[in-house]
Amino acid sequence: MPQVTDATHDGPPDALPPFAELVLDLTERIPPGRVMTYGDVAEYLGQGGPRQVGRVMALYGGPVPWWRVVRADGRLLPGHEHRALDHYGEEGTPLRELADPPRVDLKRARWDGRPIP
């Protein structure tokens, strides 16, 4: 589990807020080559919303595969596009490459939380 480097919450310095733990645990379970949107994560967990998930990822998401949690339109995280594209290439994540800029192909890459056969 990732360690907190910026104590912006109550509790021991290395403890994460409970919602952050849930978000990061789920992010680590998203299979390579698959993605969930911020809203998908919140819906799967049954709490929070896309903005709360985005906040968790912004504060604590560095140690987990952050590129697997994307915007609802599949656009890449501003300022991290090149790093995300590198990861997507390594993992074989489907992209809408003709889009400018490239986007994740959510129809093919979206993961619903169920085990993949």
CSV table of N, CA and C in Angstrom, one decimal:
chain,number,residue,atom,x,y,z
A,1,MET,N,0.8,-1.2,0.0
A,1,MET,CA,0.0,0.0,0.0
A,1,MET,C,0.9,1.2,0.0
A,2,PRO,N,0.5,2.2,-0.8
A,2,PRO,CA,1.3,3.5,-0.8
A,2,PRO,C,1.4,4.2,0.5
A,3,GLN,N,2.5,4.8,0.7
A,3,GLN,CA,2.7,5.6,1.9
A,3,GLN,C,2.4,7.1,1.6
A,4,VAL,N,1.8,7.8,2.6
A,4,VAL,CA,1.5,9.2,2.4
A,4,VAL,C,2.7,10.0,2.6
A,5,THR,N,3.0,10.9,1.7
A,5,THR,CA,4.2,11.7,1.8
A,5,THR,C,3.8,13.2,2.2
A,6,ASP,N,2.5,13.5,2.0
A,6,ASP,CA,2.0,14.8,2.4
A,6,ASP,C,0.8,14.7,3.3
A,7,ALA,N,1.0,15.0,4.6
A,7,ALA,CA,0.0,14.8,5.6
A,7,ALA,C,-1.1,15.9,5.5
A,8,THR,N,-2.0,15.6,4.6
A,8,THR,CA,-3.1,16.6,4.4
A,8,THR,C,-4.4,16.1,5.0
A,9,HIS,N,-4.3,15.1,5.9
A,9,HIS,CA,-5.5,14.5,6.5
A,9,HIS,C,-5.2,14.2,8.0
A,10,ASP,N,-6.2,13.8,8.7
A,10,ASP,CA,-6.1,13.4,10.1
A,10,ASP,C,-5.5,12.0,10.2
A,11,GLY,N,-4.9,11.7,11.3
A,11,GLY,CA,-4.4,10.3,11.5
A,11,GLY,C,-2.9,10.3,11.5
A,12,PRO,N,-2.4,9.1,11.7
A,12,PRO,CA,-0.9,8.9,11.7
A,12,PRO,C,-0.3,9.4,10.4
A,13,PRO,N,0.9,9.8,10.4
A,13,PRO,CA,1.5,10.4,9.1
A,13,PRO,C,1.5,9.4,8.0
A,14,ASP,N,1.6,8.1,8.2
A,14,ASP,CA,1.7,7.2,7.1
A,14,ASP,C,0.3,6.5,6.8
A,15,ALA,N,-0.7,7.0,7.4
A,15,ALA,CA,-2.1,6.4,7.2
A,15,ALA,C,-2.8,7.1,6.1
A,16,LEU,N,-3.6,6.4,5.3
A,16,LEU,CA,-4.4,7.0,4.3
A,16,LEU,C,-5.8,7.2,4.8
A,17,PRO,N,-6.5,8.2,4.3
A,17,PRO,CA,-8.0,8.2,4.6
A,17,PRO,C,-8.6,7.0,4.1
A,18,PRO,N,-9.7,6.5,4.7
A,18,PRO,CA,-10.3,5.2,4.3
A,18,PRO,C,-10.8,5.2,2.8
A,19,PHE,N,-11.4,6.3,2.4
A,19,PHE,CA,-11.8,6.4,1.0
A,19,PHE,C,-10.6,6.3,0.0
A,20,ALA,N,-9.5,7.0,0.4
A,20,ALA,CA,-8.3,6.9,-0.4
A,20,ALA,C,-7.8,5.5,-0.5
A,21,GLU,N,-7.8,4.7,0.6
A,21,GLU,CA,-7.4,3.3,0.6
A,21,GLU,C,-8.2,2.5,-0.4
A,22,LEU,N,-9.5,2.7,-0.4
A,22,LEU,CA,-10.4,2.0,-1.3
A,22,LEU,C,-10.1,2.3,-2.7
A,23,VAL,N,-10.0,3.6,-3.0
A,23,VAL,CA,-9.7,4.0,-4.4
A,23,VAL,C,-8.4,3.4,-4.9
A,24,LEU,N,-7.3,3.5,-4.1
A,24,LEU,CA,-6.0,3.0,-4.5
A,24,LEU,C,-6.0,1.5,-4.6
A,25,ASP,N,-6.7,0.8,-3.7
A,25,ASP,CA,-6.8,-0.7,-3.8
A,25,ASP,C,-7.4,-1.1,-5.1
A,26,LEU,N,-8.5,-0.4,-5.4
A,26,LEU,CA,-9.2,-0.8,-6.7
A,26,LEU,C,-8.4,-0.5,-7.9
A,27,THR,N,-7.7,0.7,-7.8
A,27,THR,CA,-6.8,1.0,-9.0
A,27,THR,C,-5.7,0.0,-9.2
A,28,GLU,N,-5.2,-0.6,-8.1
A,28,GLU,CA,-4.2,-1.6,-8.3
A,28,GLU,C,-4.8,-2.9,-8.8
A,29,ARG,N,-6.1,-3.1,-8.7
A,29,ARG,CA,-6.7,-4.3,-9.2
A,29,ARG,C,-7.1,-4.2,-10.7
A,30,ILE,N,-7.1,-3.0,-11.3
A,30,ILE,CA,-7.5,-2.9,-12.7
A,30,ILE,C,-6.4,-3.6,-13.5
A,31,PRO,N,-6.9,-4.5,-14.3
A,31,PRO,CA,-5.9,-5.3,-15.1
A,31,PRO,C,-5.1,-4.5,-16.1
A,32,PRO,N,-3.9,-4.8,-16.4
A,32,PRO,CA,-3.1,-4.1,-17.5
A,32,PRO,C,-3.9,-4.1,-18.8
A,33,GLY,N,-3.9,-3.0,-19.5
A,33,GLY,CA,-4.6,-2.9,-20.7
A,33,GLY,C,-6.1,-2.5,-20.6
A,34,ARG,N,-6.5,-2.3,-19.3
A,34,ARG,CA,-7.9,-2.0,-19.0
A,34,ARG,C,-7.9,-0.7,-18.3
A,35,VAL,N,-9.0,0.0,-18.3
A,35,VAL,CA,-9.2,1.3,-17.5
A,35,VAL,C,-10.6,1.3,-16.9
A,36,MET,N,-10.7,2.2,-15.9
A,36,MET,CA,-12.0,2.6,-15.3
A,36,MET,C,-12.0,4.2,-15.3
A,37,THR,N,-13.1,4.8,-15.5
A,37,THR,CA,-13.2,6.2,-15.4
A,37,THR,C,-13.3,6.6,-13.9
A,38,TYR,N,-13.1,7.8,-13.6
A,38,TYR,CA,-13.2,8.3,-12.2
A,38,TYR,C,-14.6,8.0,-11.7
A,39,GLY,N,-15.6,8.2,-12.5
A,39,GLY,CA,-17.0,7.9,-12.1
A,39,GLY,C,-17.2,6.4,-11.9
A,40,ASP,N,-16.6,5.5,-12.8
A,40,ASP,CA,-16.7,4.1,-12.6
A,40,ASP,C,-16.1,3.7,-11.3
A,41,VAL,N,-15.0,4.2,-10.9
A,41,VAL,CA,-14.4,3.9,-9.6
A,41,VAL,C,-15.4,4.2,-8.4
A,42,ALA,N,-15.9,5.4,-8.5
A,42,ALA,CA,-16.8,5.9,-7.4
A,42,ALA,C,-18.1,5.0,-7.4
A,43,GLU,N,-18.6,4.6,-8.6
A,43,GLU,CA,-19.8,3.8,-8.6
A,43,GLU,C,-19.5,2.4,-8.1
A,44,TYR,N,-18.4,1.8,-8.5
A,44,TYR,CA,-18.0,0.5,-8.1
A,44,TYR,C,-17.9,0.5,-6.5
A,45,LEU,N,-17.3,1.5,-6.0
A,45,LEU,CA,-17.1,1.6,-4.5
A,45,LEU,C,-18.4,1.9,-3.8
A,46,GLY,N,-19.3,2.5,-4.5
A,46,GLY,CA,-20.6,2.9,-3.9
A,46,GLY,C,-20.5,4.1,-3.0
A,47,GLN,N,-19.5,4.9,-3.2
A,47,GLN,CA,-19.3,6.2,-2.5
A,47,GLN,C,-18.5,7.2,-3.2
A,48,GLY,N,-18.6,8.4,-2.8
A,48,GLY,CA,-17.9,9.5,-3.5
A,48,GLY,C,-18.4,9.7,-4.9
A,49,GLY,N,-17.7,10.5,-5.6
A,49,GLY,CA,-18.0,10.8,-7.0
A,49,GLY,C,-16.7,10.9,-7.8
A,50,PRO,N,-16.8,11.3,-9.1
A,50,PRO,CA,-15.6,11.4,-9.9
A,50,PRO,C,-14.6,12.4,-9.4
A,51,ARG,N,-15.1,13.5,-8.9
A,51,ARG,CA,-14.2,14.6,-8.3
A,51,ARG,C,-13.4,14.1,-7.1
A,52,GLN,N,-14.1,13.3,-6.2
A,52,GLN,CA,-13.4,12.8,-5.0
A,52,GLN,C,-12.4,11.8,-5.4
A,53,VAL,N,-12.7,10.9,-6.4
A,53,VAL,CA,-11.7,9.9,-6.9
A,53,VAL,C,-10.6,10.7,-7.5
A,54,GLY,N,-10.8,11.7,-8.3
A,54,GLY,CA,-9.7,12.5,-8.9
A,54,GLY,C,-8.9,13.1,-7.9
A,55,ARG,N,-9.4,13.6,-6.8
A,55,ARG,CA,-8.7,14.2,-5.7
A,55,ARG,C,-7.7,13.2,-5.1
A,56,VAL,N,-8.3,12.0,-4.8
A,56,VAL,CA,-7.4,10.9,-4.3
A,56,VAL,C,-6.3,10.6,-5.2
A,57,MET,N,-6.6,10.5,-6.5
A,57,MET,CA,-5.5,10.1,-7.4
A,57,MET,C,-4.5,11.2,-7.5
A,58,ALA,N,-4.9,12.5,-7.4
A,58,ALA,CA,-4.0,13.6,-7.5
A,58,ALA,C,-3.1,13.6,-6.3
A,59,LEU,N,-3.6,13.4,-5.1
A,59,LEU,CA,-2.8,13.4,-3.9
A,59,LEU,C,-2.0,12.2,-3.6
A,60,TYR,N,-2.5,11.0,-3.9
A,60,TYR,CA,-1.9,9.8,-3.5
A,60,TYR,C,-1.7,8.7,-4.6
A,61,GLY,N,-2.0,9.0,-5.8
A,61,GLY,CA,-2.0,8.1,-6.9
A,61,GLY,C,-0.7,7.7,-7.5
A,62,GLY,N,0.4,8.4,-7.2
A,62,GLY,CA,1.7,8.2,-7.8
A,62,GLY,C,2.2,6.8,-7.8
A,63,PRO,N,2.1,6.1,-6.6
A,63,PRO,CA,2.6,4.7,-6.5
A,63,PRO,C,1.8,3.6,-7.2
A,64,VAL,N,0.6,3.9,-7.6
A,64,VAL,CA,-0.3,2.9,-8.2
A,64,VAL,C,-0.4,3.2,-9.7
A,65,PRO,N,-1.0,2.3,-10.5
A,65,PRO,CA,-1.1,2.5,-11.9
A,65,PRO,C,-2.1,3.5,-12.3
A,66,TRP,N,-1.8,4.8,-12.0
A,66,TRP,CA,-2.7,5.9,-12.2
A,66,TRP,C,-3.3,6.1,-13.6
A,67,TRP,N,-2.5,5.6,-14.6
A,67,TRP,CA,-2.9,5.7,-16.0
A,67,TRP,C,-4.1,4.9,-16.3
A,68,ARG,N,-4.5,4.0,-15.4
A,68,ARG,CA,-5.7,3.1,-15.6
A,68,ARG,C,-7.0,3.7,-15.1
A,69,VAL,N,-6.9,4.9,-14.6
A,69,VAL,CA,-8.1,5.7,-14.2
A,69,VAL,C,-8.1,6.9,-15.0
A,70,VAL,N,-9.2,7.0,-15.8
A,70,VAL,CA,-9.2,8.0,-16.9
A,70,VAL,C,-10.5,8.9,-16.8
A,71,ARG,N,-10.5,10.0,-17.6
A,71,ARG,CA,-11.6,10.8,-17.7
A,71,ARG,C,-12.8,10.1,-18.4
A,72,ALA,N,-14.0,10.6,-18.3
A,72,ALA,CA,-15.2,9.9,-18.9
A,72,ALA,C,-15.1,9.9,-20.4
A,73,ASP,N,-14.4,10.9,-21.0
A,73,ASP,CA,-14.3,10.9,-22.5
A,73,ASP,C,-13.0,10.2,-23.0
A,74,GLY,N,-12.3,9.6,-22.1
A,74,GLY,CA,-11.1,8.8,-22.5
A,74,GLY,C,-9.8,9.7,-22.8
A,75,ARG,N,-10.0,11.0,-22.6
A,75,ARG,CA,-8.8,11.9,-22.8
A,75,ARG,C,-7.8,11.6,-21.7
A,76,LEU,N,-6.5,11.8,-22.1
A,76,LEU,CA,-5.4,11.5,-21.2
A,76,LEU,C,-5.2,12.7,-20.2
A,77,LEU,N,-4.6,12.3,-19.1
A,77,LEU,CA,-4.4,13.3,-18.0
A,77,LEU,C,-3.5,14.4,-18.5
A,78,PRO,N,-4.0,15.7,-18.5
A,78,PRO,CA,-3.1,16.8,-18.9
A,78,PRO,C,-1.8,16.8,-18.2
A,79,GLY,N,-0.8,17.0,-18.9
A,79,GLY,CA,0.6,17.1,-18.3
A,79,GLY,C,1.3,15.7,-18.2
A,80,HIS,N,0.5,14.7,-18.4
A,80,HIS,CA,1.0,13.3,-18.2
A,80,HIS,C,0.8,12.4,-19.4
A,81,GLU,N,0.4,13.1,-20.6
A,81,GLU,CA,0.0,12.3,-21.8
A,81,GLU,C,1.1,11.4,-22.2
A,82,HIS,N,2.4,11.9,-22.3
A,82,HIS,CA,3.4,11.0,-22.8
A,82,HIS,C,3.7,9.8,-22.0
A,83,ARG,N,3.7,10.0,-20.7
A,83,ARG,CA,3.9,8.9,-19.7
A,83,ARG,C,2.8,7.9,-19.8
A,84,ALA,N,1.6,8.4,-19.9
A,84,ALA,CA,0.4,7.5,-20.0
A,84,ALA,C,0.5,6.7,-21.3
A,85,LEU,N,0.8,7.4,-22.4
A,85,LEU,CA,0.9,6.7,-23.7
A,85,LEU,C,2.0,5.6,-23.7
A,86,ASP,N,3.1,5.9,-23.0
A,86,ASP,CA,4.1,4.8,-22.8
A,86,ASP,C,3.5,3.6,-22.1
A,87,HIS,N,2.8,3.8,-21.0
A,87,HIS,CA,2.2,2.7,-20.3
A,87,HIS,C,1.2,2.0,-21.1
A,88,TYR,N,0.3,2.8,-21.8
A,88,TYR,CA,-0.7,2.2,-22.7
A,88,TYR,C,-0.1,1.3,-23.7
A,89,GLY,N,1.0,1.8,-24.3
A,89,GLY,CA,1.7,1.0,-25.3
A,89,GLY,C,2.3,-0.3,-24.8
A,90,GLU,N,2.9,-0.2,-23.6
A,90,GLU,CA,3.4,-1.4,-22.9
A,90,GLU,C,2.3,-2.4,-22.6
A,91,GLU,N,1.2,-1.9,-22.2
A,91,GLU,CA,0.1,-2.8,-21.7
A,91,GLU,C,-0.9,-3.2,-22.8
A,92,GLY,N,-0.8,-2.6,-24.0
A,92,GLY,CA,-1.7,-2.9,-25.1
A,92,GLY,C,-3.1,-2.3,-24.9
A,93,THR,N,-3.2,-1.2,-24.2
A,93,THR,CA,-4.4,-0.6,-24.0
A,93,THR,C,-5.0,0.0,-25.3
A,94,PRO,N,-6.2,-0.4,-25.6
A,94,PRO,CA,-6.8,0.1,-26.9
A,94,PRO,C,-7.0,1.6,-26.9
A,95,LEU,N,-6.5,2.3,-27.9
A,95,LEU,CA,-6.6,3.7,-28.0
A,95,LEU,C,-7.4,4.1,-29.3
A,96,ARG,N,-8.0,5.3,-29.3
A,96,ARG,CA,-8.6,5.9,-30.4
A,96,ARG,C,-7.5,6.8,-31.0
A,97,GLU,N,-6.6,6.2,-31.8
A,97,GLU,CA,-5.4,6.9,-32.2
A,97,GLU,C,-5.7,7.9,-33.3
A,98,LEU,N,-6.8,7.9,-33.9
A,98,LEU,CA,-7.2,8.9,-34.9
A,98,LEU,C,-7.7,10.2,-34.3
A,99,ALA,N,-8.1,10.0,-33.0
A,99,ALA,CA,-8.5,11.2,-32.3
A,99,ALA,C,-7.3,12.1,-32.1
A,100,ASP,N,-7.5,13.4,-32.0
A,100,ASP,CA,-6.5,14.4,-31.8
A,100,ASP,C,-6.8,15.3,-30.6
A,101,PRO,N,-6.2,15.1,-29.5
A,101,PRO,CA,-5.1,14.1,-29.2
A,101,PRO,C,-5.7,12.7,-29.0
A,102,PRO,N,-4.8,11.7,-28.9
A,102,PRO,CA,-5.3,10.3,-28.7
A,102,PRO,C,-6.1,10.2,-27.4
A,103,ARG,N,-7.0,9.2,-27.5
A,103,ARG,CA,-7.8,8.9,-26.3
A,103,ARG,C,-7.9,7.4,-26.1
A,104,VAL,N,-8.2,7.0,-24.9
A,104,VAL,CA,-8.4,5.6,-24.6
A,104,VAL,C,-9.7,5.2,-25.2
A,105,ASP,N,-9.8,4.1,-25.9
A,105,ASP,CA,-11.0,3.6,-26.5
A,105,ASP,C,-11.8,2.9,-25.4
A,106,LEU,N,-12.7,3.6,-24.8
A,106,LEU,CA,-13.4,3.1,-23.6
A,106,LEU,C,-14.3,1.9,-24.0
A,107,LYS,N,-14.8,1.8,-25.2
A,107,LYS,CA,-15.6,0.7,-25.6
A,107,LYS,C,-14.9,-0.6,-25.5
A,108,ARG,N,-13.6,-0.6,-25.8
A,108,ARG,CA,-12.8,-1.8,-25.7
A,108,ARG,C,-11.9,-1.9,-24.5
A,109,ALA,N,-11.6,-0.8,-23.8
A,109,ALA,CA,-10.7,-0.9,-22.7
A,109,ALA,C,-11.3,-0.8,-21.3
A,110,ARG,N,-12.6,-0.4,-21.2
A,110,ARG,CA,-13.3,-0.2,-19.9
A,110,ARG,C,-13.4,-1.6,-19.2
A,111,TRP,N,-13.1,-1.5,-17.9
A,111,TRP,CA,-13.2,-2.7,-17.0
A,111,TRP,C,-14.3,-2.4,-16.0
A,112,ASP,N,-15.1,-3.4,-15.8
A,112,ASP,CA,-16.3,-3.3,-14.9
A,112,ASP,C,-16.1,-3.9,-13.6
A,113,GLY,N,-14.9,-4.3,-13.3
A,113,GLY,CA,-14.6,-4.9,-12.0
A,113,GLY,C,-14.7,-6.4,-11.8
A,114,ARG,N,-15.2,-7.0,-12.9
A,114,ARG,CA,-15.4,-8.5,-12.8
A,114,ARG,C,-14.1,-9.1,-13.3
A,115,PRO,N,-13.8,-10.3,-12.8
A,115,PRO,CA,-12.6,-11.0,-13.3
A,115,PRO,C,-12.6,-11.2,-14.8
A,116,ILE,N,-11.4,-11.1,-15.4
A,116,ILE,CA,-11.3,-11.3,-16.8
A,116,ILE,C,-10.9,-12.8,-17.0
A,117,PRO,N,-11.6,-13.5,-17.9
A,117,PRO,CA,-11.3,-14.9,-18.1
A,117,PRO,C,-9.9,-15.1,-18.8
